Structures are given as structure tokens and as C-alpha cells.
Short mmCIF file of C-alpha atoms in Angstrom, two decimals:
data_model
loop_
_atom_site.label_atom_id
_atom_site.label_comp_id
_atom_site.label_asym_id
_atom_site.label_seq_id
_atom_site.Cartn_x
_atom_site.Cartn_y
_atom_site.Cartn_z
CA MET A 1 -6.61 2.14 -15.78
CA LYS A 2 -9.32 1.50 -13.94
CA SER A 3 -10.75 3.57 -10.99
CA SER A 4 -13.91 4.23 -9.08
CA PRO A 5 -14.88 6.47 -6.53
CA LYS A 6 -13.73 3.99 -3.80
CA ARG A 7 -10.13 3.23 -5.44
CA TRP A 8 -7.93 5.66 -7.66
CA ILE A 9 -4.55 6.36 -8.42
CA GLN A 10 -2.98 9.93 -8.53
CA GLN A 11 0.21 11.87 -9.27
CA TYR A 12 2.85 11.70 -5.65
CA GLU A 13 3.31 13.83 -3.37
CA PRO A 14 5.22 14.33 -0.81
CA TRP A 15 2.96 14.79 1.44
CA HIS A 16 1.39 11.74 1.00
CA MET A 17 4.04 9.74 2.52
CA ASP A 18 3.54 11.56 6.14
CA ALA A 19 -0.85 10.74 5.62
CA LEU A 20 0.45 6.84 4.65
CA SER A 21 -0.32 5.32 8.26
CA MET A 22 2.34 2.57 7.51
CA ARG A 23 3.62 -1.01 8.03
CA TRP A 24 5.24 -1.50 11.03
CA ARG A 25 8.60 -2.76 8.54
CA GLU A 26 8.19 0.45 6.93
CA GLU A 27 7.28 2.57 10.07
CA ASP A 28 10.75 1.53 11.59
CA THR A 29 12.86 1.48 8.39
CA PHE A 30 11.71 5.13 7.89
CA LYS A 31 13.33 6.12 11.40
CA LEU A 32 16.56 5.40 10.49
CA VAL A 33 15.89 7.08 6.74
CA ASP A 34 16.18 10.76 6.20
CA ARG A 35 13.05 11.30 6.02
CA ASP A 36 13.66 14.73 4.21
CA LEU A 37 16.14 13.76 1.37
CA ASP A 38 13.61 10.97 1.09
CA LYS A 39 10.87 13.29 -0.24
CA ILE A 40 13.71 15.52 -2.04
CA LEU A 41 14.17 12.58 -3.91
CA LYS A 42 11.13 11.50 -4.88
CA LYS A 43 9.48 14.91 -5.54
CA THR A 44 11.87 15.61 -8.01
CA ASN A 45 10.92 12.27 -9.74
CA LYS A 46 7.50 12.70 -9.22
CA GLY A 47 6.47 12.03 -12.66
CA CYS A 48 7.32 8.48 -12.29
CA SER A 49 5.66 7.66 -9.01
CA PHE A 50 2.59 7.30 -7.47
CA THR A 51 0.03 6.98 -4.75
CA GLY A 52 -2.90 4.80 -4.37
CA PHE A 53 -6.12 5.58 -2.55
CA ALA A 54 -9.15 3.95 -1.10
CA GLU A 55 -11.58 5.98 0.22
CA ASP A 56 -10.16 9.08 0.99
CA LYS A 57 -6.83 7.38 2.74
CA ILE A 58 -3.85 6.72 0.98
CA ILE A 59 -3.17 3.08 0.73
CA GLY A 60 0.27 3.28 -0.62
CA CYS A 61 3.05 4.82 -2.69
CA ALA A 62 5.23 3.48 -5.48
CA GLY A 63 7.14 4.62 -8.23
CA ILE A 64 10.47 3.85 -10.23
CA LEU A 65 13.43 7.05 -9.85
CA PRO A 66 15.64 7.03 -12.15
CA LEU A 67 19.58 6.06 -11.68
CA TRP A 68 20.85 7.02 -15.17
CA ASP A 69 19.77 7.25 -18.70
CA GLY A 70 17.90 3.31 -19.39
CA VAL A 71 17.90 2.36 -15.88
CA GLY A 72 15.27 3.27 -12.80
CA HIS A 73 15.22 2.24 -9.39
CA ALA A 74 11.59 0.86 -7.93
CA TRP A 75 10.07 1.44 -4.66
CA VAL A 76 7.01 0.80 -2.70
CA VAL A 77 5.85 2.04 0.80
CA MET A 78 2.12 -0.07 1.85
CA GLY A 79 -0.01 1.48 4.48
CA LYS A 80 -1.24 -0.57 7.48
CA ASP A 81 -4.57 -1.02 5.25
CA TYR A 82 -3.03 -2.52 2.09
CA LYS A 83 -4.63 -6.07 2.62
CA LYS A 84 -8.22 -5.47 2.40
CA HIS A 85 -7.05 -4.07 -1.71
CA ARG A 86 -4.11 -5.97 -2.46
CA ILE A 87 -5.46 -8.05 -5.31
CA TRP A 88 -6.18 -4.39 -6.93
CA ILE A 89 -3.04 -2.87 -5.62
CA HIS A 90 -1.32 -5.75 -7.51
CA LYS A 91 -2.78 -4.72 -10.80
CA GLN A 92 -2.40 -1.19 -10.32
CA VAL A 93 1.29 -1.88 -9.80
CA LYS A 94 2.35 -4.13 -12.12
CA SER A 95 0.48 -1.47 -15.27
CA MET A 96 2.19 1.66 -13.63
CA PHE A 97 5.87 0.08 -13.39
CA PHE A 98 5.05 -1.38 -16.99
CA LYS A 99 3.82 2.17 -18.26
CA ILE A 100 6.97 4.36 -16.26
CA ALA A 101 9.47 2.12 -17.64
CA VAL A 102 8.48 2.07 -21.10
CA GLY A 103 7.46 5.75 -20.75
CA MET A 104 10.61 7.28 -19.67
CA GLY A 105 12.85 4.64 -21.94
CA PHE A 106 14.09 2.32 -18.69
CA GLN A 107 15.86 -1.13 -19.90
CA ARG A 108 16.51 -2.03 -16.42
CA VAL A 109 14.29 -1.26 -13.48
CA GLN A 110 15.49 -2.84 -10.44
CA ALA A 111 14.84 -2.81 -6.82
CA ASN A 112 16.62 -3.91 -3.20
CA VAL A 113 14.42 -6.26 -0.70
CA GLN A 114 15.05 -7.29 2.50
CA ALA A 115 15.48 -10.48 2.66
CA ASP A 116 13.57 -11.80 5.49
CA PHE A 117 10.64 -9.43 4.18
CA TYR A 118 8.96 -12.62 2.73
CA ASP A 119 5.78 -10.92 1.40
CA ALA A 120 7.29 -8.74 -0.31
CA LEU A 121 9.93 -11.45 -1.94
CA ARG A 122 6.97 -13.15 -3.24
CA TRP A 123 5.10 -10.32 -4.40
CA ILE A 124 8.46 -8.67 -6.55
CA GLU A 125 8.44 -11.73 -8.23
CA ALA A 126 4.83 -11.93 -8.65
CA LEU A 127 5.30 -8.61 -10.67
CA GLY A 128 7.93 -9.94 -12.92
CA PHE A 129 10.97 -9.20 -11.35
CA THR A 130 14.12 -11.66 -10.33
CA CYS A 131 17.08 -12.30 -8.18
CA GLU A 132 20.15 -10.96 -9.18
CA SER A 133 22.45 -10.43 -6.04
CA THR A 134 22.48 -10.65 -2.33
CA LEU A 135 23.54 -6.70 -0.51
CA LYS A 136 24.95 -7.98 2.31
CA ARG A 137 24.31 -5.37 4.96
CA TYR A 138 22.59 -3.14 3.00
CA GLY A 139 19.95 -2.17 5.05
CA PRO A 140 19.83 1.45 7.22
CA ASP A 141 19.28 -1.20 9.43
CA GLY A 142 22.57 -3.44 8.64
CA LYS A 143 19.96 -6.08 7.35
CA ASP A 144 20.49 -8.05 4.29
CA HIS A 145 18.60 -7.69 1.24
CA TYR A 146 18.33 -8.98 -2.09
CA MET A 147 18.35 -6.77 -5.31
CA TYR A 148 15.94 -8.07 -7.95
CA VAL A 149 15.50 -6.60 -11.35
CA ARG A 150 13.08 -6.82 -14.64
CA PHE A 151 14.07 -5.49 -18.01
CA PHE A 152 12.04 -4.44 -20.82
CA GLU A 153 12.76 -3.85 -24.71
#
């Protein structure tokens, strides 16, 4: 994985989410989520999660949480400054998701995306995921989500 003195990836730690200056959409969602429980879940599986830094600032966190044998759930939370680094972020997330999926023996990796979050819908498809279904009133705010999936062999 390519890094530079200005941008790098490291293993996710729970404090990274607290230090991340989130976009408004993520900030609104995390107001409705038990952040302590979220940290515990991600910390328990931290070998599957990573954080991107740019010039000593966190620009995003992502990972794949194991659900059960062969199946993982991908997650991504981006910071406000992600657009400055979006090409680098795309390459890193795509590469890391592949390495995690293959390394952990996932045959299926799924992710849910809010149905009206159009930038995220385009991006998850660019990461190689396809829409599988609609999850009605799924989000903590009651909004619909789409379930996306990517299969690995």
C-alpha cells in the first residue's frame, strides 16, 4: 500500500472516531447511535478496520466487521475534508477491503447505504458492490437504506 509523509493508513483505534471531524450526514446519524457500543464493536474487530490520515488529521475510518463465518459487513465514515483526498481514499479503501475480505476468508461482504445519499451510492458501486435489496425504515432515523453486496472467491 502506498503512503507518503502526508497521507497514510494505520490500524483503527476507537479514539479515531472521536477525533474525526465528520460530515453533516454522519454527524446526524451518530447522534442517534450509541457511540460507546459502536466503539466496542469496532474495537473488538479492530484488525479488520483502518484509518486514513492526511497531514496529521484523520480523513476517514473504514473496515469490515465479521458477522459470521464467510460474511462481513463493510463500514465507512468520512471526514469533512475527504474530497481533497478522494482519489487516494478510493484506492486505499478498495485495496484494503479486498485484502481484508480475502485474508479473513469472507465470501460475502455487505454494506448498507442510505437510499438518498447519492454520492455514497455512486461510490459503493465504484468499489465493486451491487445493490441487492431495499431495507425499508432501516436507519436509526427511520430512512430507507439499500443493501449492497460484493462476493469474493
